[in-house]
PDB file of C-alpha atoms in Angstrom:
ATOM      1  CA  MET A1478       7.919   4.373   3.922  1.00 92.00           C
ATOM      2  CA  ASP A1479       6.029   0.910   3.090  1.00 95.00           C
ATOM      3  CA  VAL A1480       2.444   1.514   1.865  1.00 97.00           C
ATOM      4  CA  VAL A1481      -0.005  -0.398   0.783  1.00 96.00           C
ATOM      5  CA  LEU A1482      -2.641   0.718  -2.121  1.00 96.00           C
ATOM      6  CA  SER A1483      -5.807  -0.077  -2.893  1.00 97.00           C
ATOM      7  CA  VAL A1484      -6.807   0.718  -6.754  1.00 96.00           C
ATOM      8  CA  ASP A1485      -9.629   0.165  -8.961  1.00 92.00           C
ATOM      9  CA  PRO A1486      -9.213  -3.277 -10.479  1.00 93.00           C
ATOM     10  CA  GLY A1487     -10.619  -2.445 -13.697  1.00 94.00           C
ATOM     11  CA  ARG A1488      -7.690   0.102 -14.168  1.00 95.00           C
ATOM     12  CA  PHE A1489      -4.937  -1.582 -12.323  1.00 97.00           C
ATOM     13  CA  ALA A1490      -2.279  -1.478 -14.822  1.00 97.00           C
ATOM     14  CA  GLU A1491      -2.439   2.179 -15.679  1.00 97.00           C
ATOM     15  CA  THR A1492      -3.200   3.222 -11.854  1.00 97.00           C
ATOM     16  CA  ILE A1493       0.192   1.257 -10.967  1.00 97.00           C
ATOM     17  CA  ARG A1494       2.055   3.004 -13.741  1.00 97.00           C
ATOM     18  CA  ALA A1495       0.786   6.447 -12.481  1.00 97.00           C
ATOM     19  CA  ALA A1496       1.610   5.821  -8.998  1.00 97.00           C
ATOM     20  CA  GLN A1497       4.930   4.786 -10.079  1.00 98.00           C
ATOM     21  CA  ALA A1498       5.120   7.907 -11.993  1.00 97.00           C
ATOM     22  CA  ALA A1499       4.385   9.713  -8.575  1.00 96.00           C
ATOM     23  CA  GLY A1500       7.333   8.049  -7.017  1.00 96.00           C
ATOM     24  CA  LEU A1501       6.123   4.552  -5.736  1.00 97.00           C
ATOM     25  CA  THR A1502       8.684   1.634  -5.919  1.00 97.00           C
ATOM     26  CA  VAL A1503       6.185  -1.369  -6.392  1.00 97.00           C
ATOM     27  CA  THR A1504       7.170  -4.249  -4.395  1.00 97.00           C
ATOM     28  CA  SER A1505       3.988  -6.498  -4.852  1.00 96.00           C
ATOM     29  CA  GLU A1506       0.868  -6.816  -6.932  1.00 97.00           C
ATOM     30  CA  GLN A1507      -2.276  -8.164  -6.567  1.00 96.00           C
ATOM     31  CA  PRO A1508      -4.345  -7.149  -9.478  1.00 96.00           C
ATOM     32  CA  LEU A1509      -7.358  -9.317  -8.892  1.00 95.00           C
ATOM     33  CA  ILE A1510      -7.969  -7.812  -5.636  1.00 95.00           C
ATOM     34  CA  GLY A1511      -7.073  -4.479  -6.566  1.00 96.00           C
ATOM     35  CA  THR A1512      -3.724  -3.920  -4.039  1.00 96.00           C
ATOM     36  CA  ALA A1513      -0.163  -3.173  -4.482  1.00 97.00           C
ATOM     37  CA  ALA A1514       2.477  -2.878  -1.757  1.00 96.00           C
ATOM     38  CA  GLY A1515       5.673  -0.674  -2.158  1.00 97.00           C
ATOM     39  CA  THR A1516       7.793   2.147  -0.723  1.00 96.00           C
ATOM     40  CA  VAL A1517       7.810   5.576  -1.523  1.00 96.00           C
ATOM     41  CA  ALA A1518       9.205   8.843   0.073  1.00 96.00           C
ATOM     42  CA  GLU A1519       6.996  10.357   3.087  1.00 94.00           C
ATOM     43  CA  ASP A1520       6.545  13.679   1.088  1.00 96.00           C
ATOM     44  CA  ARG A1521       5.049  11.524  -1.949  1.00 96.00           C
ATOM     45  CA  ILE A1522       2.047  10.032  -0.116  1.00 95.00           C
ATOM     46  CA  PRO A1523      -0.290  13.037  -0.939  1.00 96.00           C
ATOM     47  CA  LEU A1524       0.574  12.907  -4.578  1.00 95.00           C
ATOM     48  CA  LEU A1525      -0.001   8.760  -4.516  1.00 95.00           C
ATOM     49  CA  ARG A1526      -3.567   9.651  -3.043  1.00 95.00           C
ATOM     50  CA  ALA A1527      -4.153  12.095  -5.788  1.00 96.00           C
ATOM     51  CA  VAL A1528      -3.545   9.422  -8.593  1.00 96.00           C
ATOM     52  CA  ASP A1529      -6.761   8.560 -10.601  1.00 95.00           C
ATOM     53  CA  GLY A1530      -7.822   5.204  -9.665  1.00 96.00           C
ATOM     54  CA  VAL A1531      -5.913   4.964  -6.238  1.00 97.00           C
ATOM     55  CA  GLU A1532      -8.702   4.674  -3.738  1.00 96.00           C
ATOM     56  CA  ALA A1533      -6.654   4.353  -0.561  1.00 96.00           C
ATOM     57  CA  VAL A1534      -3.095   4.840   0.566  1.00 97.00           C
ATOM     58  CA  GLU A1535      -2.251   3.105   3.904  1.00 94.00           C
ATOM     59  CA  ARG A1536       1.110   2.956   5.910  1.00 90.00           C
ATOM     60  CA  ASP A1537       2.164  -0.912   5.880  1.00 81.00           C
ATOM     61  CA  ARG A1538       2.083  -1.754   9.799  1.00 78.00           C
ATOM     62  CA  THR A1539       3.381  -4.876  11.353  1.00 78.00           C
ATOM     63  CA  ILE A1540       1.568  -6.411  14.340  1.00 79.00           C
ATOM     64  CA  ARG A1541       3.207  -8.725  16.964  1.00 82.00           C
ATOM     65  CA  LEU A1542       1.021 -10.796  19.031  1.00 81.00           C
ATOM     66  CA  PRO A1543       2.620 -12.832  22.097  1.00 82.00           C
ATOM     67  CA  PRO A1544       2.907 -16.593  22.002  1.00 85.00           C
ATOM     68  CA  PRO A1545      -0.235 -18.458  22.652  1.00 84.00           C
ATOM     69  CA  GLU A1546       1.261 -19.750  25.957  1.00 82.00           C
ATOM     70  CA  SER A1547       1.996 -16.040  27.416  1.00 75.00           C
ATOM     71  CA  PRO A1548       0.073 -15.136  30.218  1.00 76.00           C
ATOM     72  CA  VAL A1549      -2.763 -12.658  29.556  1.00 67.00           C
ATOM     73  CA  GLN A1550      -2.057  -8.867  30.671  1.00 59.00           C
TER      74      GLN A1550
END
């Protein structure tokens, strides 16, 4: 499952290490704004939420918009 984590920017490195120990495979990091993206097994999400310094865990979603020239429905 693809997820996006919001973490405390002041403890970014240690929080990401703890999230990895809880099962997160990091695919991108944005330490200045306190976010990281990655993959994790669905059953490990509660463990990620419990990591000290993790403020939120959200499932990554893709939103598709119709082309600008398509009719309004």
